[in-house]
Short mmCIF file of C-alpha atoms and ligand atoms in Angstrom, two decimals:
data_model
loop_
_atom_site.label_atom_id
_atom_site.label_comp_id
_atom_site.label_asym_id
_atom_site.label_seq_id
_atom_site.Cartn_x
_atom_site.Cartn_y
_atom_site.Cartn_z
CA MET A 1 79.90 -3.46 21.04
CA THR A 2 78.11 -7.11 21.93
CA MET A 3 78.07 -9.27 18.84
CA GLN A 4 74.37 -9.04 18.60
CA LYS A 5 74.34 -5.48 17.95
CA PHE A 6 77.53 -5.59 15.71
CA LYS A 7 75.18 -7.82 13.39
CA THR A 8 72.08 -5.69 13.79
CA LEU A 9 74.62 -2.74 13.15
CA LEU A 10 76.40 -4.15 10.34
CA PRO A 11 73.78 -4.00 7.42
CA VAL A 12 73.78 0.13 8.56
CA PHE A 13 77.52 0.03 8.14
CA VAL A 14 77.52 -1.31 4.75
CA ALA A 15 74.71 1.30 3.44
CA LEU A 16 76.53 3.76 4.44
CA ALA A 17 79.86 2.79 3.26
CA ILE A 18 78.39 2.11 -0.18
CA PHE A 19 77.16 5.60 0.24
CA ILE A 20 80.29 7.18 0.78
CA VAL A 21 81.81 5.59 -2.10
CA ALA A 22 79.15 6.64 -4.43
CA GLN A 23 79.64 10.13 -2.89
CA ILE A 24 83.10 10.32 -3.94
CA TYR A 25 82.65 8.67 -7.19
CA VAL A 26 80.05 11.25 -7.81
CA VAL A 27 82.61 14.26 -6.56
CA ARG A 28 85.48 12.54 -8.42
CA GLN A 29 83.30 12.89 -11.91
CA VAL A 30 82.37 16.46 -11.28
CA TRP A 31 85.76 17.15 -10.60
CA LEU A 32 86.96 15.77 -13.87
CA GLN A 33 84.37 17.31 -15.40
CA LYS A 34 85.17 20.69 -14.07
CA ASP A 35 88.84 20.13 -14.94
CA GLU A 36 87.55 19.52 -18.42
CA VAL A 37 85.53 22.40 -18.92
CA PHE A 38 88.43 24.63 -17.22
CA ALA A 39 91.04 23.42 -19.76
CA LEU A 40 88.67 23.71 -22.54
CA ARG A 41 87.86 27.58 -21.60
CA TYR A 42 91.62 28.48 -21.10
CA ARG A 43 92.53 26.71 -24.27
CA SER A 44 89.42 28.52 -26.43
CA VAL A 45 90.44 31.87 -24.87
CA SER A 46 94.23 31.51 -25.09
CA LYS A 47 93.48 30.57 -29.16
CA GLU A 48 91.60 33.66 -29.39
CA ALA A 49 93.95 35.66 -27.62
CA ILE A 50 96.54 34.18 -30.52
CA GLN A 51 94.49 35.28 -33.43
CA GLU A 52 94.24 38.60 -31.89
CA MET A 53 98.15 38.99 -31.57
CA ALA A 54 98.52 37.48 -35.02
CA ALA A 55 97.01 40.52 -36.70
CA TYR A 56 99.96 42.75 -35.49
CA ASP A 57 102.38 40.39 -34.62
CA PRO A 58 102.66 37.34 -37.32
CA TYR A 59 105.46 35.51 -35.28
CA ASN A 60 102.97 35.48 -32.26
CA GLY A 61 105.24 36.85 -29.43
CA PHE A 62 108.17 34.08 -30.63
CA LYS A 63 110.02 36.59 -33.48
CA LYS A 64 113.39 37.38 -31.34
CA ALA A 65 112.87 33.34 -30.11
CA TYR A 66 113.09 32.60 -33.80
CA TYR A 67 115.88 34.71 -34.57
CA ILE A 68 118.44 33.29 -32.07
CA ILE A 69 117.49 29.75 -32.87
CA ASP A 70 118.53 30.67 -36.73
CA ASP A 71 121.42 32.07 -35.42
CA ILE A 72 122.57 29.21 -33.22
CA SER A 73 120.98 26.58 -35.65
CA GLN A 74 123.85 27.33 -38.16
CA LEU A 75 126.26 26.98 -35.28
CA TYR A 76 124.80 23.60 -34.72
CA ILE A 77 125.07 22.56 -38.13
CA GLN A 78 128.53 23.31 -38.13
CA LYS A 79 129.31 21.26 -34.98
CA SER A 80 127.42 18.30 -36.61
CA ARG A 81 129.71 17.89 -39.34
CA ALA A 82 132.06 16.63 -36.74
CA LEU A 83 129.81 14.47 -35.17
CA VAL A 84 130.98 10.74 -35.68
CA LYS A 85 129.84 8.57 -33.25
CA SER A 86 125.98 7.83 -33.21
CA GLU A 87 126.07 8.51 -28.77
CA ASP A 88 127.39 12.11 -29.55
CA SER A 89 124.53 12.18 -32.15
CA ALA A 90 122.07 11.59 -29.08
CA LEU A 91 123.89 13.97 -26.73
CA PHE A 92 124.18 16.94 -29.31
CA ALA A 93 120.24 16.23 -30.19
CA GLN A 94 119.25 16.52 -26.43
CA ASP A 95 121.56 19.41 -25.90
CA ILE A 96 119.91 21.38 -29.17
CA ARG A 97 116.50 20.19 -27.69
CA GLU A 98 117.11 21.93 -24.30
CA ASN A 99 118.90 25.07 -25.55
CA PHE A 100 115.91 25.72 -28.18
CA THR A 101 113.26 24.53 -25.28
CA LYS A 102 114.82 27.48 -23.05
CA ILE A 103 115.07 30.01 -25.81
CA LEU A 104 111.34 29.61 -26.78
CA VAL A 105 110.45 29.53 -22.91
CA GLU A 106 112.62 32.84 -22.06
CA ASP A 107 112.58 34.82 -25.34
CA GLN A 108 109.19 34.98 -25.79
CA LEU A 109 105.67 37.38 -25.32
CA LEU A 110 103.25 35.27 -25.90
CA SER A 111 102.88 34.34 -22.23
CA GLU A 112 102.62 37.98 -21.23
CA TYR A 113 99.94 38.72 -23.94
CA LEU A 114 98.00 35.76 -22.71
CA SER A 115 98.02 36.57 -18.86
CA LYS A 116 96.81 40.06 -19.90
CA TYR A 117 94.19 38.60 -22.16
CA PHE A 118 93.09 36.54 -19.23
CA GLU A 119 92.72 39.65 -16.60
CA LYS A 120 90.84 41.40 -19.18
CA LEU A 121 88.04 38.51 -19.21
CA GLY A 122 88.70 37.72 -15.44
CA LEU A 123 90.31 34.78 -15.55
CA GLU A 124 93.30 33.97 -13.36
CA LYS A 125 96.57 36.10 -14.83
CA LYS A 126 99.04 34.03 -13.16
CA ILE A 127 100.51 31.55 -15.74
CA LYS A 128 103.54 29.57 -16.53
CA PRO A 129 104.36 28.58 -20.29
CA LEU A 130 105.60 25.38 -20.67
CA ILE A 131 107.34 24.28 -24.25
CA TYR A 132 107.44 21.00 -25.67
CA VAL A 133 109.53 20.26 -28.47
CA ASN A 134 107.89 17.82 -31.25
CA TYR A 135 111.23 18.02 -33.75
CA ILE A 136 113.94 20.26 -34.83
CA ASP A 137 115.00 19.86 -38.51
CA LEU A 138 118.33 21.93 -39.03
CA ILE A 139 118.74 22.88 -42.70
CA ASP A 140 122.07 22.09 -44.05
CA ILE A 141 122.22 23.00 -47.59
CA GLN A 142 124.57 19.97 -48.09
CA GLU A 143 122.07 17.28 -46.31
CA ASN A 144 119.36 18.25 -44.92
CA ILE A 145 119.21 16.69 -41.62
CA ARG A 146 116.46 15.59 -38.89
CA VAL A 147 118.10 16.51 -35.55
CA TYR A 148 115.66 16.06 -32.98
CA LYS A 149 112.89 13.97 -33.33
CA ALA A 150 111.09 13.98 -29.84
CA PRO A 151 109.66 10.28 -28.45
CA LEU A 152 106.06 10.60 -26.84
CA SER A 153 108.38 11.10 -23.38
CA GLU A 154 107.09 11.23 -19.80
CA LEU A 155 107.63 14.80 -20.05
CA LYS A 156 104.81 15.25 -22.44
CA LYS A 157 102.54 12.89 -20.45
CA GLN A 158 103.16 15.02 -17.32
CA GLN A 159 102.81 18.18 -19.13
CA SER A 160 99.20 16.87 -20.93
CA ASP A 161 97.84 15.73 -17.63
CA GLN A 162 98.58 18.99 -15.50
CA SER A 163 98.81 21.40 -18.29
CA ILE A 164 96.61 23.41 -20.93
CA LEU A 165 97.99 22.36 -24.46
CA VAL A 166 97.40 25.60 -25.96
CA TYR A 167 98.47 25.45 -29.39
CA THR A 168 100.77 23.74 -31.68
CA PHE A 169 103.47 26.17 -33.58
CA LYS A 170 105.51 25.21 -36.44
CA SER A 171 108.45 27.84 -37.42
CA GLU A 172 110.74 27.70 -40.08
CA GLY A 173 113.89 29.81 -40.85
CA ASN A 174 116.82 30.25 -43.35
CA ASN A 175 118.69 27.24 -41.03
CA TYR A 176 116.08 25.33 -39.10
CA ILE A 177 112.42 23.93 -39.06
CA ILE A 178 110.77 23.52 -35.86
CA SER A 179 107.51 21.98 -34.35
CA PHE A 180 106.58 22.72 -30.61
CA ASP A 181 103.84 22.54 -28.44
CA TYR A 182 102.82 25.38 -25.56
CA TYR A 183 101.38 24.70 -22.74
CA ILE A 184 100.70 26.59 -19.79
CA ASP A 185 100.11 25.89 -16.58
CA ILE A 186 97.39 28.06 -14.55
CA ALA A 187 98.29 29.10 -11.02
CA ASN A 188 95.58 28.07 -8.38
CA LYS A 189 94.17 25.96 -10.77
CA GLU A 190 92.92 23.40 -8.21
CA LYS A 191 91.57 25.70 -5.80
CA ILE A 192 89.71 27.68 -8.53
CA ILE A 193 87.73 24.30 -9.10
CA PHE A 194 87.77 23.12 -5.58
CA ARG A 195 85.69 26.94 -5.61
CA GLU A 196 83.36 25.99 -8.19
CA LEU A 197 82.92 22.56 -6.83
CA SER A 198 82.21 23.86 -3.11
CA LEU A 199 78.36 23.58 -3.98
CA THR A 200 78.52 19.66 -5.10
CA LEU A 201 80.91 19.08 -2.22
CA LEU A 202 78.61 20.75 0.51
CA LEU A 203 75.41 19.16 -0.90
CA SER A 204 76.89 15.95 -0.70
CA ILE A 205 78.40 15.98 2.78
CA LEU A 206 75.03 17.65 3.98
CA SER A 207 73.15 14.73 2.20
CA PHE A 208 75.40 12.31 4.26
CA VAL A 209 75.00 13.90 7.33
CA ILE A 210 71.16 13.63 7.01
CA ILE A 211 71.02 10.34 5.90
CA SER A 212 73.67 9.23 8.78
CA ALA A 213 71.09 11.29 11.12
CA ILE A 214 68.49 9.34 9.57
CA TYR A 215 69.80 5.81 10.20
CA ILE A 216 71.21 6.49 13.27
CA ALA A 217 67.60 7.78 14.91
CA THR A 218 65.89 4.66 13.52
CA MET A 219 68.75 2.15 14.47
CA LYS A 220 68.29 3.77 18.02
CA SER A 221 64.52 3.46 18.24
CA TYR A 222 64.66 0.02 16.60
CA LEU A 223 67.28 -0.93 19.35
CA GLU A 224 65.50 0.84 22.17
CA GLU A 225 62.36 -1.40 20.92
CA LYS A 226 64.19 -4.57 21.20
CA ARG A 227 65.53 -3.64 24.68
CA LEU A 228 62.08 -3.00 26.17
CA SER A 229 60.53 -5.99 24.83
CA SER A 230 62.97 -8.20 26.07
CA LEU A 231 62.99 -6.41 29.38
CA LYS A 232 59.21 -7.10 28.99
CA THR A 233 59.89 -10.31 28.67
CA ASP A 234 62.04 -10.79 31.83
CA PHE A 235 59.48 -8.84 33.76
CA ILE A 236 56.70 -11.14 32.93
CA ASN A 237 59.11 -13.89 33.62
CA ASN A 238 59.60 -12.18 37.39
CA MET A 239 56.06 -11.61 37.67
CA THR A 240 54.95 -15.20 36.97
CA HIS A 241 57.60 -16.18 39.92
CA GLU A 242 56.76 -13.64 42.40
CA LEU A 243 53.07 -13.89 41.99
CA LYS A 244 53.59 -18.10 42.04
CA THR A 245 55.48 -17.97 45.35
CA PRO A 246 52.81 -16.44 47.50
CA LEU A 247 49.81 -18.60 45.46
CA SER A 248 51.74 -21.61 46.01
CA THR A 249 52.11 -21.17 49.64
CA ILE A 250 48.23 -20.18 49.91
CA THR A 251 47.59 -23.52 48.06
CA VAL A 252 49.69 -25.84 50.68
CA ALA A 253 48.00 -23.74 53.49
CA GLY A 254 44.86 -24.48 51.97
CA LYS A 255 45.40 -28.53 52.07
CA THR A 256 46.94 -28.25 55.28
CA LEU A 257 43.96 -26.80 56.83
CA LYS A 258 41.98 -29.94 55.25
CA HIS A 259 44.25 -32.26 57.20
CA GLU A 260 42.50 -34.38 59.94
CA SER A 261 45.95 -33.86 62.08
CA VAL A 262 45.40 -30.04 61.74
CA ILE A 263 41.51 -29.87 61.91
CA ASP A 264 41.68 -30.28 65.68
CA ASP A 265 44.74 -28.12 66.29
CA LYS A 266 43.56 -24.29 66.97
CA LYS A 267 46.99 -23.07 66.80
CA LYS A 268 48.01 -24.53 63.82
CA ILE A 269 44.73 -23.13 62.09
CA ILE A 270 45.50 -19.79 63.25
CA GLU A 271 49.05 -20.25 62.42
CA THR A 272 47.97 -21.48 58.69
CA ALA A 273 45.57 -18.81 58.34
CA ASN A 274 48.23 -16.09 59.43
CA LEU A 275 50.48 -17.33 56.80
CA ILE A 276 47.12 -17.22 54.14
CA GLY A 277 46.33 -13.95 55.11
CA LYS A 278 50.18 -12.37 54.72
CA GLN A 279 50.65 -14.12 51.46
CA SER A 280 47.13 -12.54 50.31
CA VAL A 281 48.46 -9.31 51.52
CA HIS A 282 51.72 -9.41 49.43
CA LEU A 283 49.81 -11.08 46.52
CA ASN A 284 47.63 -8.05 46.73
CA GLU A 285 50.38 -5.64 46.75
CA LEU A 286 51.88 -7.12 43.75
CA ILE A 287 49.05 -7.07 41.71
CA ASN A 288 48.43 -3.14 42.77
CA LEU A 289 52.01 -2.83 41.85
CA ILE A 290 51.07 -3.65 38.54
CA LEU A 291 47.90 -1.65 38.23
CA GLU A 292 49.46 1.52 39.21
CA ILE A 293 52.55 1.32 37.42
CA SER A 294 49.94 0.79 33.88
CA MET A 295 48.07 3.67 35.16
CA TRP A 296 51.32 5.59 35.68
CA GLU A 297 52.08 4.97 31.94
CA ARG A 298 48.48 6.31 30.87
CA THR A 299 47.92 9.45 32.80
CA GLN A 300 50.23 12.00 34.16
CA PHE A 301 50.18 10.57 37.81
CA GLN A 302 49.12 13.13 40.54
CA LEU A 303 50.68 13.84 43.52
CA ASP A 304 48.56 14.88 46.51
CA LYS A 305 51.42 17.63 48.39
CA LYS A 306 51.42 19.18 51.64
CA LYS A 307 54.10 21.11 53.14
CA ILE A 308 55.80 18.76 55.76
CA SER A 309 58.68 18.66 58.17
CA VAL A 310 60.55 15.84 55.98
CA GLU A 311 62.65 15.10 58.89
CA GLU A 312 59.46 13.91 60.90
CA LEU A 313 58.52 11.69 58.19
CA ILE A 314 62.11 10.50 57.48
CA LYS A 315 62.32 9.74 61.08
CA ASP A 316 58.73 7.39 60.86
CA ILE A 317 59.68 5.56 57.91
CA SER A 318 63.40 4.74 59.24
CA ASP A 319 61.35 3.59 62.45
CA ASN A 320 58.98 1.28 60.97
CA PHE A 321 62.03 0.12 58.57
CA LYS A 322 64.26 -0.76 61.75
CA ASN A 323 61.29 -3.06 63.31
CA GLY A 324 60.89 -4.86 59.97
CA CYS A 325 64.79 -5.06 59.93
CA GLY A 326 64.93 -6.35 63.16
CA LYS A 327 68.36 -7.60 64.47
CA GLU A 328 69.12 -8.80 61.02
CA CYS A 329 70.61 -5.60 59.82
CA ASN A 330 73.24 -3.11 61.36
CA PHE A 331 70.91 0.36 60.42
CA ASN A 332 72.88 3.76 60.99
CA GLU A 333 71.03 7.26 60.63
CA GLU A 334 72.13 10.80 60.66
CA TYR A 335 69.90 13.56 60.22
CA ASN A 336 70.72 17.56 59.30
CA LEU A 337 67.74 18.96 58.42
CA ASN A 338 67.26 21.58 60.76
CA GLY A 339 63.62 21.77 60.56
CA ALA A 340 63.42 22.05 56.06
CA ILE A 341 59.79 21.83 55.03
CA ALA A 342 59.24 20.56 51.48
CA ASP A 343 56.29 20.01 49.32
CA VAL A 344 55.92 16.18 49.97
CA ASP A 345 53.34 13.50 48.83
CA ILE A 346 53.88 11.45 51.92
CA LEU A 347 52.78 8.51 50.49
CA TYR A 348 54.55 8.03 47.18
CA PHE A 349 58.01 9.87 49.24
CA THR A 350 57.56 6.79 51.82
CA THR A 351 57.52 4.34 49.11
CA MET A 352 60.96 6.17 47.42
CA ILE A 353 62.40 6.12 50.32
CA ASN A 354 61.44 2.40 51.37
CA ASN A 355 62.15 1.37 48.21
CA LEU A 356 65.67 2.40 48.73
CA LEU A 357 66.36 1.12 52.09
CA ASN A 358 64.64 -2.48 50.74
CA ASN A 359 67.12 -2.63 48.14
CA ALA A 360 69.97 -1.98 50.46
CA ILE A 361 69.15 -5.11 52.41
CA LYS A 362 68.06 -7.23 49.45
CA TYR A 363 71.56 -6.72 47.41
CA SER A 364 73.85 -7.18 50.41
CA LYS A 365 74.99 -10.20 51.59
CA ASN A 366 75.87 -11.44 55.02
CA THR A 367 74.53 -8.99 57.63
CA PRO A 368 73.45 -5.91 55.53
CA GLU A 369 75.10 -2.33 56.91
CA VAL A 370 72.38 0.03 55.80
CA LYS A 371 72.87 3.88 56.73
CA LEU A 372 70.22 6.62 56.01
CA GLU A 373 71.80 9.98 55.86
CA ALA A 374 69.45 13.66 55.13
CA TYR A 375 70.68 17.07 55.09
CA THR A 376 69.94 20.54 53.50
CA GLU A 377 72.67 21.73 50.81
CA ASP A 378 71.69 25.37 49.42
CA ASP A 379 67.90 24.86 48.48
CA ASP A 380 67.60 21.37 48.15
CA ILE A 381 67.06 18.41 50.46
CA ILE A 382 69.34 15.56 50.11
CA ILE A 383 68.63 11.85 51.17
CA LYS A 384 71.32 9.23 50.92
CA VAL A 385 71.01 5.43 51.06
CA GLU A 386 74.14 3.87 51.28
CA ASP A 387 74.95 0.30 51.74
CA LYS A 388 78.11 -1.95 51.76
CA GLY A 389 76.37 -4.53 49.37
CA ILE A 390 77.08 -6.08 46.08
CA GLY A 391 77.46 -2.90 44.35
CA ILE A 392 76.55 -2.25 40.75
CA SER A 393 79.06 -1.98 37.59
CA ARG A 394 79.45 1.23 35.91
CA SER A 395 78.22 -0.06 32.76
CA GLU A 396 74.84 -1.20 34.40
CA GLN A 397 74.52 2.03 36.40
CA LYS A 398 72.92 3.99 33.43
CA ASN A 399 70.18 1.54 33.35
CA ILE A 400 68.74 0.45 36.87
CA PHE A 401 66.14 3.15 36.86
CA ASP A 402 64.25 1.97 33.48
CA LYS A 403 61.23 0.31 33.64
CA PHE A 404 61.73 -3.47 34.05
CA TYR A 405 65.18 -3.03 34.32
CA ARG A 406 67.06 -5.98 36.63
CA VAL A 407 70.98 -6.38 36.41
CA SER A 408 71.46 -9.49 35.14
CA THR A 409 72.84 -12.85 36.99
CA GLY A 410 72.01 -15.30 34.50
CA ASN A 411 69.64 -16.26 37.60
CA ILE A 412 66.34 -14.53 37.89
CA HIS A 413 65.38 -16.01 40.86
CA GLN A 414 68.64 -15.26 42.78
CA SER A 415 67.06 -11.99 44.21
CA LYS A 416 63.00 -11.42 44.16
CA GLY A 417 61.91 -8.55 42.40
CA LEU A 418 60.46 -6.90 39.29
CA GLY A 419 62.83 -4.26 38.25
CA LEU A 420 59.97 -1.58 38.89
CA GLY A 421 61.48 -0.54 42.60
CA LEU A 422 64.09 1.85 41.30
CA TYR A 423 61.91 3.17 38.13
CA TYR A 424 59.38 4.04 41.03
CA VAL A 425 62.29 6.30 42.95
CA LYS A 426 63.07 8.17 39.77
CA LYS A 427 59.46 8.85 38.90
CA ILE A 428 58.60 9.93 42.07
CA ALA A 429 61.88 12.44 42.98
CA GLU A 430 61.17 13.54 39.40
CA ALA A 431 57.46 14.32 40.62
CA HIS A 432 58.64 16.14 43.26
CA GLY A 433 61.16 18.53 41.16
CA GLY A 434 64.22 16.27 41.73
CA SER A 435 66.25 14.06 40.83
CA VAL A 436 68.25 10.69 41.80
CA GLY A 437 71.54 9.43 41.49
CA VAL A 438 73.73 6.42 42.14
CA SER A 439 77.15 5.97 42.64
CA SER A 440 78.31 2.65 43.40
CA LYS A 441 81.29 0.06 43.08
CA LYS A 442 80.85 -3.79 42.06
CA GLY A 443 81.71 -5.53 45.35
CA LYS A 444 81.93 -2.59 47.85
CA GLY A 445 78.70 -1.22 48.02
CA SER A 446 76.57 1.99 46.62
CA VAL A 447 74.96 5.25 47.74
CA PHE A 448 71.72 6.65 46.20
CA ILE A 449 71.26 10.19 46.93
CA VAL A 450 67.68 11.63 46.02
CA SER A 451 67.15 15.21 45.95
CA ILE A 452 64.16 17.24 46.35
CA PRO A 453 63.64 20.85 46.67
CA LYS A 454 63.05 22.41 50.14
CA THR A 455 60.38 24.81 50.74
CA ILE A 456 61.69 27.12 53.33
P1 ADP B 501 64.27 -5.14 41.76
O1 ADP B 501 64.67 -4.65 43.07
O2 ADP B 501 63.18 -5.30 41.92
O3 ADP B 501 65.13 -5.81 40.81
P2 ADP B 501 65.00 -2.19 40.85
O4 ADP B 501 64.50 -1.39 40.21
O5 ADP B 501 64.82 -1.91 42.87
O6 ADP B 501 64.42 -3.33 40.76
O7 ADP B 501 66.25 -2.11 41.18
C1 ADP B 501 67.08 -2.53 39.75
C2 ADP B 501 68.51 -3.39 39.74
O8 ADP B 501 69.31 -2.58 40.25
C3 ADP B 501 68.23 -4.39 40.53
O9 ADP B 501 67.77 -5.64 39.89
C4 ADP B 501 69.35 -4.64 41.14
O10 ADP B 501 70.51 -5.46 40.40
C5 ADP B 501 70.09 -3.52 41.04
N1 ADP B 501 70.15 -2.82 42.65
C6 ADP B 501 69.38 -1.94 43.18
N2 ADP B 501 69.44 -1.61 44.06
C7 ADP B 501 70.51 -1.90 44.63
C8 ADP B 501 71.61 -1.86 45.75
N3 ADP B 501 71.05 -1.10 46.76
N4 ADP B 501 72.77 -2.63 45.43
C9 ADP B 501 72.74 -3.30 44.59
N5 ADP B 501 72.51 -3.41 43.22
C10 ADP B 501 71.23 -2.61 43.61
#
């Protein structure tokens, strides 16, 4: 990508980047909202279930767990009396917390009940209970001791991020008081939210695709406009140069004719008149070419097709070409058409082949080596014009058939031309129901291949 193109496209990239960021932000916000609604739904349904359960089980399924806790609390109280060092007390408290948590998770029926309740309502039934102990008081008749007061640990933060806090239970037995948070993890939570979010995601992707497509289409047509406008400027420069050359020759010739030494020299007058005539013809040709181009633009151009033997026509064209080319070029030809006939407009077809042959000469250094080949292939007639000239780089090859396009050499006067020759070739080949292609290597030469359908 050139710097110029990059500069033009930069605002588009920036706008698209902003759009993507905005979309990500919106989707993320919707996700967070859905996540919150999801938690709220499960929390309120769980509370309903707990209330329902409490109607026949005041322990909410924790009865067995509380019995076990009460029992082992007694053991812990005895152990606690033997504690001396503060490190031991910390380890002791940790041990109680872990043990009690395990009992509360394993010896309860609430989770199973909730799972069934969810299933009944068509919600996800796969849940995992998580218990976080807030504090444990062991009731020692002699000295009521608080064994464990939970700090707000990393664990709790993690739990509250991913899991849903359902309820904070508190229970008091003979030997203990405990408060704990009951959380649940819903299996497939992400999947469920993702499914609910799919429409938002889809819309956001769709809007991105549509906006990108509109941007790209607009940019493409803008760049194409720019390219055409610069091609037109080049064309005007070239055309001015092309028109100026014969004009200045005519002007000089006109002055020469007035010169005293020439007035009496009949030979010189005829020579100069011939020169003026030749240049006028050239001027006329150029003007006709431009007029014709503008006519092609306005109307679908009409061919006057006739069934003809292509070999004969090509031979005529090449004979004329050889005469014009003289000894200055090395010209080879090879025909294998077996009398193939095609529907051809003689005038346009001749222009097409001449344009290719002229280019082969024009874009060759030293003595041009040109080969004209024509043969049949399936239902087509193939005409190849090959040269060993300057060649065309791969990146330029796709442009050379465009109107006004000329391979830039940095010096527009290096070889004469208006950038219309190959444009004509393409239009004419297509108007005959055919096509034209090029295969070329810079510095090595080019082959132009025209293919048109044969009639017989
Ligand atoms: P023009 O010859 O007036 O520039 P054309 O449409 O005939 O316009 O050709 C377009 C461009 O393609 C030319 O400017 C030239 O750079 C390149 N080109 C055409 N034919 C050849 C060839 N045989 N070898 C190398 N380059 C070619």
